């Protein structure tokens, strides 16, 4: 993973920034290799922004 000084955000915040549905963001974080950090609990998934954008560029053709 890229060692950048990013911002730790929630999955719903990632959805807002990417302008996608919240459920689509939750589906995305379940994909193998997606850069998600589980800090515990039912709502404990976090992402380091902008790692999701970098992951999409590398793993999804025609996206971003």
mmCIF file of N, CA, C and O in Angstrom:
data_model
loop_
_atom_site.group_PDB
_atom_site.id
_atom_site.type_symbol
_atom_site.label_atom_id
_atom_site.label_comp_id
_atom_site.label_asym_id
_atom_site.label_seq_id
_atom_site.Cartn_x
_atom_site.Cartn_y
_atom_site.Cartn_z
ATOM 1 N N UNK A 1 0.828 -1.183 0.000
ATOM 2 C CA UNK A 1 0.000 0.000 0.000
ATOM 3 C C UNK A 1 0.872 1.245 0.000
ATOM 4 O O UNK A 1 1.968 1.248 0.518
ATOM 5 N N UNK A 2 0.343 2.284 -0.546
ATOM 6 C CA UNK A 2 1.067 3.542 -0.663
ATOM 7 C C UNK A 2 1.208 4.205 0.702
ATOM 8 O O UNK A 2 0.251 4.321 1.436
ATOM 9 N N UNK A 3 2.400 4.637 1.038
ATOM 10 C CA UNK A 3 2.653 5.285 2.322
ATOM 11 C C UNK A 3 2.523 6.801 2.181
ATOM 12 O O UNK A 3 3.513 7.513 2.133
ATOM 13 N N UNK A 4 1.308 7.287 2.069
ATOM 14 C CA UNK A 4 1.081 8.718 1.936
ATOM 15 C C UNK A 4 0.482 9.259 3.223
ATOM 16 O O UNK A 4 -0.003 8.521 4.055
ATOM 17 N N UNK A 5 0.529 10.554 3.364
ATOM 18 C CA UNK A 5 -0.126 11.195 4.501
ATOM 19 C C UNK A 5 -1.564 11.465 4.110
ATOM 20 O O UNK A 5 -1.893 12.542 3.645
ATOM 21 N N UNK A 6 -2.415 10.488 4.291
ATOM 22 C CA UNK A 6 -3.810 10.601 3.915
ATOM 23 C C UNK A 6 -4.676 10.932 5.110
ATOM 24 O O UNK A 6 -4.203 11.112 6.222
ATOM 25 N N UNK A 7 -5.952 10.984 4.832
ATOM 26 C CA UNK A 7 -6.955 11.278 5.857
ATOM 27 C C UNK A 7 -7.767 10.016 6.105
ATOM 28 O O UNK A 7 -8.254 9.391 5.163
ATOM 29 N N UNK A 8 -7.922 9.620 7.356
ATOM 30 C CA UNK A 8 -8.710 8.443 7.703
ATOM 31 C C UNK A 8 -10.182 8.842 7.689
ATOM 32 O O UNK A 8 -10.589 9.778 8.378
ATOM 33 N N UNK A 9 -10.963 8.122 6.865
ATOM 34 C CA UNK A 9 -12.389 8.445 6.738
ATOM 35 C C UNK A 9 -13.222 7.173 6.845
ATOM 36 O O UNK A 9 -12.719 6.065 6.689
ATOM 37 N N UNK A 10 -14.501 7.358 7.101
ATOM 38 C CA UNK A 10 -15.444 6.243 7.179
ATOM 39 C C UNK A 10 -15.894 5.848 5.773
ATOM 40 O O UNK A 10 -15.707 6.590 4.806
ATOM 41 N N UNK A 11 -16.516 4.685 5.681
ATOM 42 C CA UNK A 11 -17.043 4.232 4.392
ATOM 43 C C UNK A 11 -18.144 5.174 3.888
ATOM 44 O O UNK A 11 -18.140 5.536 2.708
ATOM 45 N N UNK A 12 -19.075 5.633 4.740
ATOM 46 C CA UNK A 12 -20.068 6.597 4.241
ATOM 47 C C UNK A 12 -19.427 7.903 3.733
ATOM 48 O O UNK A 12 -19.882 8.469 2.727
ATOM 49 N N UNK A 13 -18.357 8.354 4.375
ATOM 50 C CA UNK A 13 -17.663 9.554 3.901
ATOM 51 C C UNK A 13 -17.004 9.281 2.556
ATOM 52 O O UNK A 13 -17.009 10.129 1.667
ATOM 53 N N UNK A 14 -16.451 8.090 2.388
ATOM 54 C CA UNK A 14 -15.879 7.720 1.096
ATOM 55 C C UNK A 14 -16.955 7.760 0.018
ATOM 56 O O UNK A 14 -16.728 8.273 -1.082
ATOM 57 N N UNK A 15 -18.143 7.256 0.337
ATOM 58 C CA UNK A 15 -19.255 7.279 -0.621
ATOM 59 C C UNK A 15 -19.596 8.711 -1.006
ATOM 60 O O UNK A 15 -19.811 9.009 -2.193
ATOM 61 N N UNK A 16 -19.643 9.607 -0.038
ATOM 62 C CA UNK A 16 -19.947 11.013 -0.338
ATOM 63 C C UNK A 16 -18.891 11.626 -1.243
ATOM 64 O O UNK A 16 -19.218 12.305 -2.222
ATOM 65 N N UNK A 17 -17.636 11.386 -0.936
ATOM 66 C CA UNK A 17 -16.551 11.962 -1.739
ATOM 67 C C UNK A 17 -16.536 11.415 -3.160
ATOM 68 O O UNK A 17 -16.171 12.126 -4.096
ATOM 69 N N UNK A 18 -16.908 10.151 -3.304
ATOM 70 C CA UNK A 18 -16.895 9.522 -4.622
ATOM 71 C C UNK A 18 -18.216 9.704 -5.362
ATOM 72 O O UNK A 18 -18.325 9.297 -6.519
ATOM 73 N N UNK A 19 -19.202 10.279 -4.655
ATOM 74 C CA UNK A 19 -20.541 10.486 -5.221
ATOM 75 C C UNK A 19 -21.163 9.172 -5.711
ATOM 76 O O UNK A 19 -21.651 9.061 -6.824
ATOM 77 N N UNK A 20 -21.092 8.181 -4.811
ATOM 78 C CA UNK A 20 -21.714 6.883 -5.070
ATOM 79 C C UNK A 20 -22.637 6.546 -3.907
ATOM 80 O O UNK A 20 -22.558 7.158 -2.841
ATOM 81 N N UNK A 21 -23.516 5.563 -4.128
ATOM 82 C CA UNK A 21 -24.405 5.127 -3.056
ATOM 83 C C UNK A 21 -23.586 4.511 -1.931
ATOM 84 O O UNK A 21 -22.546 3.903 -2.157
ATOM 85 N N UNK A 22 -24.083 4.665 -0.717
ATOM 86 C CA UNK A 22 -23.398 4.108 0.452
ATOM 87 C C UNK A 22 -23.247 2.591 0.318
ATOM 88 O O UNK A 22 -22.193 2.043 0.637
ATOM 89 N N UNK A 23 -24.283 1.914 -0.177
ATOM 90 C CA UNK A 23 -24.196 0.457 -0.334
ATOM 91 C C UNK A 23 -23.122 0.080 -1.348
ATOM 92 O O UNK A 23 -22.410 -0.913 -1.162
ATOM 93 N N UNK A 24 -22.964 0.875 -2.406
ATOM 94 C CA UNK A 24 -21.913 0.602 -3.390
ATOM 95 C C UNK A 24 -20.532 0.724 -2.737
ATOM 96 O O UNK A 24 -19.621 -0.053 -3.038
ATOM 97 N N UNK A 25 -20.372 1.683 -1.834
ATOM 98 C CA UNK A 25 -19.102 1.854 -1.129
ATOM 99 C C UNK A 25 -18.835 0.656 -0.215
ATOM 100 O O UNK A 25 -17.710 0.145 -0.164
ATOM 101 N N UNK A 26 -19.861 0.194 0.495
ATOM 102 C CA UNK A 26 -19.687 -0.979 1.357
ATOM 103 C C UNK A 26 -19.372 -2.226 0.530
ATOM 104 O O UNK A 26 -18.558 -3.056 0.938
ATOM 105 N N UNK A 27 -20.005 -2.346 -0.642
ATOM 106 C CA UNK A 27 -19.691 -3.475 -1.526
ATOM 107 C C UNK A 27 -18.236 -3.399 -1.985
ATOM 108 O O UNK A 27 -17.539 -4.406 -2.056
ATOM 109 N N UNK A 28 -17.776 -2.192 -2.293
ATOM 110 C CA UNK A 28 -16.415 -1.994 -2.769
ATOM 111 C C UNK A 28 -15.389 -2.414 -1.713
ATOM 112 O O UNK A 28 -14.399 -3.076 -2.037
ATOM 113 N N UNK A 29 -15.618 -2.053 -0.457
ATOM 114 C CA UNK A 29 -14.630 -2.385 0.577
ATOM 115 C C UNK A 29 -14.551 -3.886 0.850
ATOM 116 O O UNK A 29 -13.584 -4.337 1.453
ATOM 117 N N UNK A 30 -15.537 -4.642 0.393
ATOM 118 C CA UNK A 30 -15.511 -6.099 0.554
ATOM 119 C C UNK A 30 -14.750 -6.791 -0.565
ATOM 120 O O UNK A 30 -14.486 -7.995 -0.486
ATOM 121 N N UNK A 31 -14.375 -6.058 -1.607
ATOM 122 C CA UNK A 31 -13.648 -6.665 -2.722
ATOM 123 C C UNK A 31 -12.232 -7.034 -2.284
ATOM 124 O O UNK A 31 -11.595 -6.292 -1.524
ATOM 125 N N UNK A 32 -11.728 -8.186 -2.765
ATOM 126 C CA UNK A 32 -10.370 -8.607 -2.396
ATOM 127 C C UNK A 32 -9.331 -7.547 -2.779
ATOM 128 O O UNK A 32 -9.363 -7.006 -3.884
ATOM 129 N N UNK A 33 -8.464 -7.253 -1.847
ATOM 130 C CA UNK A 33 -7.387 -6.314 -2.107
ATOM 131 C C UNK A 33 -7.727 -4.856 -1.884
ATOM 132 O O UNK A 33 -6.845 -3.996 -1.967
ATOM 133 N N UNK A 34 -8.999 -4.548 -1.586
ATOM 134 C CA UNK A 34 -9.366 -3.145 -1.374
ATOM 135 C C UNK A 34 -8.692 -2.630 -0.099
ATOM 136 O O UNK A 34 -8.674 -3.319 0.920
ATOM 137 N N UNK A 35 -8.134 -1.419 -0.140
ATOM 138 C CA UNK A 35 -7.399 -0.893 1.017
ATOM 139 C C UNK A 35 -8.315 -0.396 2.141
ATOM 140 O O UNK A 35 -8.594 0.787 2.273
ATOM 141 N N UNK A 36 -8.813 -1.330 2.936
ATOM 142 C CA UNK A 36 -9.703 -0.987 4.042
ATOM 143 C C UNK A 36 -9.049 -1.434 5.344
ATOM 144 O O UNK A 36 -8.345 -2.435 5.382
ATOM 145 N N UNK A 37 -9.264 -0.671 6.389
ATOM 146 C CA UNK A 37 -8.701 -0.962 7.706
ATOM 147 C C UNK A 37 -9.856 -1.200 8.666
ATOM 148 O O UNK A 37 -10.746 -0.354 8.784
ATOM 149 N N UNK A 38 -9.828 -2.339 9.346
ATOM 150 C CA UNK A 38 -10.884 -2.658 10.295
ATOM 151 C C UNK A 38 -10.372 -2.349 11.699
ATOM 152 O O UNK A 38 -9.484 -3.022 12.202
ATOM 153 N N UNK A 39 -10.963 -1.327 12.308
ATOM 154 C CA UNK A 39 -10.518 -0.933 13.645
ATOM 155 C C UNK A 39 -11.401 -1.542 14.735
ATOM 156 O O UNK A 39 -11.286 -1.191 15.888
ATOM 157 N N UNK A 40 -12.288 -2.441 14.309
ATOM 158 C CA UNK A 40 -13.114 -3.168 15.266
ATOM 159 C C UNK A 40 -14.549 -2.702 15.299
ATOM 160 O O UNK A 40 -14.860 -1.560 14.982
ATOM 161 N N UNK A 41 -15.414 -3.614 15.652
ATOM 162 C CA UNK A 41 -16.824 -3.299 15.774
ATOM 163 C C UNK A 41 -17.561 -3.321 14.444
ATOM 164 O O UNK A 41 -16.965 -3.416 13.378
ATOM 165 N N UNK A 42 -18.883 -3.220 14.545
ATOM 166 C CA UNK A 42 -19.728 -3.286 13.355
ATOM 167 C C UNK A 42 -19.507 -2.103 12.421
ATOM 168 O O UNK A 42 -19.692 -2.213 11.211
ATOM 169 N N UNK A 43 -19.117 -0.964 12.970
ATOM 170 C CA UNK A 43 -18.918 0.224 12.154
ATOM 171 C C UNK A 43 -17.449 0.634 12.115
ATOM 172 O O UNK A 43 -17.129 1.799 11.974
ATOM 173 N N UNK A 44 -16.566 -0.351 12.206
ATOM 174 C CA UNK A 44 -15.158 -0.055 12.366
ATOM 175 C C UNK A 44 -14.316 0.003 11.103
ATOM 176 O O UNK A 44 -13.105 0.073 11.191
ATOM 177 N N UNK A 45 -14.934 -0.039 9.946
ATOM 178 C CA UNK A 45 -14.142 -0.008 8.717
ATOM 179 C C UNK A 45 -13.799 1.431 8.351
ATOM 180 O O UNK A 45 -14.646 2.315 8.352
ATOM 181 N N UNK A 46 -12.510 1.630 8.028
ATOM 182 C CA UNK A 46 -12.023 2.955 7.644
ATOM 183 C C UNK A 46 -11.153 2.825 6.415
ATOM 184 O O UNK A 46 -10.592 1.757 6.136
ATOM 185 N N UNK A 47 -11.033 3.902 5.681
ATOM 186 C CA UNK A 47 -10.131 3.951 4.538
ATOM 187 C C UNK A 47 -9.228 5.165 4.686
ATOM 188 O O UNK A 47 -9.572 6.138 5.360
ATOM 189 N N UNK A 48 -8.075 5.073 4.079
ATOM 190 C CA UNK A 48 -7.122 6.168 4.093
ATOM 191 C C UNK A 48 -7.226 6.874 2.743
ATOM 192 O O UNK A 48 -6.840 6.323 1.717
ATOM 193 N N UNK A 49 -7.827 8.056 2.749
ATOM 194 C CA UNK A 49 -8.055 8.806 1.521
ATOM 195 C C UNK A 49 -6.737 9.378 1.043
ATOM 196 O O UNK A 49 -5.990 9.905 1.861
ATOM 197 N N UNK A 50 -6.350 9.243 -0.202
ATOM 198 C CA UNK A 50 -7.086 8.828 -1.400
ATOM 199 C C UNK A 50 -6.788 7.408 -1.875
ATOM 200 O O UNK A 50 -6.925 7.128 -3.065
ATOM 201 N N UNK A 51 -6.399 6.486 -0.992
ATOM 202 C CA UNK A 51 -6.100 5.116 -1.411
ATOM 203 C C UNK A 51 -7.213 4.464 -2.237
ATOM 204 O O UNK A 51 -6.912 3.742 -3.191
ATOM 205 N N UNK A 52 -8.502 4.685 -1.912
ATOM 206 C CA UNK A 52 -9.549 4.070 -2.745
ATOM 207 C C UNK A 52 -9.470 4.501 -4.213
ATOM 208 O O UNK A 52 -9.670 3.691 -5.110
ATOM 209 N N UNK A 53 -9.149 5.764 -4.465
ATOM 210 C CA UNK A 53 -9.043 6.233 -5.847
ATOM 211 C C UNK A 53 -7.885 5.555 -6.563
ATOM 212 O O UNK A 53 -8.003 5.156 -7.727
ATOM 213 N N UNK A 54 -6.770 5.404 -5.869
ATOM 214 C CA UNK A 54 -5.610 4.727 -6.458
ATOM 215 C C UNK A 54 -5.945 3.263 -6.752
ATOM 216 O O UNK A 54 -5.574 2.728 -7.795
ATOM 217 N N UNK A 55 -6.661 2.607 -5.835
ATOM 218 C CA UNK A 55 -7.039 1.210 -6.024
ATOM 219 C C UNK A 55 -7.949 1.063 -7.245
ATOM 220 O O UNK A 55 -7.769 0.149 -8.046
ATOM 221 N N UNK A 56 -8.901 1.970 -7.386
ATOM 222 C CA UNK A 56 -9.816 1.914 -8.538
ATOM 223 C C UNK A 56 -9.026 2.076 -9.835
ATOM 224 O O UNK A 56 -9.245 1.330 -10.800
ATOM 225 N N UNK A 57 -8.111 3.012 -9.882
ATOM 226 C CA UNK A 57 -7.299 3.235 -11.098
ATOM 227 C C UNK A 57 -6.526 1.973 -11.480
ATOM 228 O O UNK A 57 -6.362 1.682 -12.655
ATOM 229 N N UNK A 58 -6.054 1.234 -10.497
ATOM 230 C CA UNK A 58 -5.253 0.048 -10.764
ATOM 231 C C UNK A 58 -6.076 -1.208 -11.019
ATOM 232 O O UNK A 58 -5.607 -2.130 -11.663
ATOM 233 N N UNK A 59 -7.317 -1.245 -10.509
ATOM 234 C CA UNK A 59 -8.077 -2.499 -10.528
ATOM 235 C C UNK A 59 -9.365 -2.490 -11.336
ATOM 236 O O UNK A 59 -9.929 -3.539 -11.574
ATOM 237 N N UNK A 60 -9.840 -1.340 -11.716
ATOM 238 C CA UNK A 60 -11.113 -1.263 -12.433
ATOM 239 C C UNK A 60 -10.891 -0.559 -13.770
ATOM 240 O O UNK A 60 -10.538 0.601 -13.817
ATOM 241 N N UNK A 61 -11.101 -1.284 -14.845
ATOM 242 C CA UNK A 61 -10.907 -0.680 -16.161
ATOM 243 C C UNK A 61 -12.024 0.311 -16.443
ATOM 244 O O UNK A 61 -13.185 0.075 -16.156
ATOM 245 N N UNK A 62 -11.645 1.460 -16.984
ATOM 246 C CA UNK A 62 -12.613 2.483 -17.362
ATOM 247 C C UNK A 62 -13.148 3.307 -16.215
ATOM 248 O O UNK A 62 -14.088 4.059 -16.382
ATOM 249 N N UNK A 63 -12.572 3.184 -15.029
ATOM 250 C CA UNK A 63 -13.064 3.938 -13.873
ATOM 251 C C UNK A 63 -12.092 5.047 -13.519
ATOM 252 O O UNK A 63 -10.898 4.939 -13.718
ATOM 253 N N UNK A 64 -12.606 6.107 -12.963
ATOM 254 C CA UNK A 64 -11.910 7.290 -12.476
ATOM 255 C C UNK A 64 -10.920 7.795 -13.450
ATOM 256 O O UNK A 64 -9.957 7.531 -13.864
#
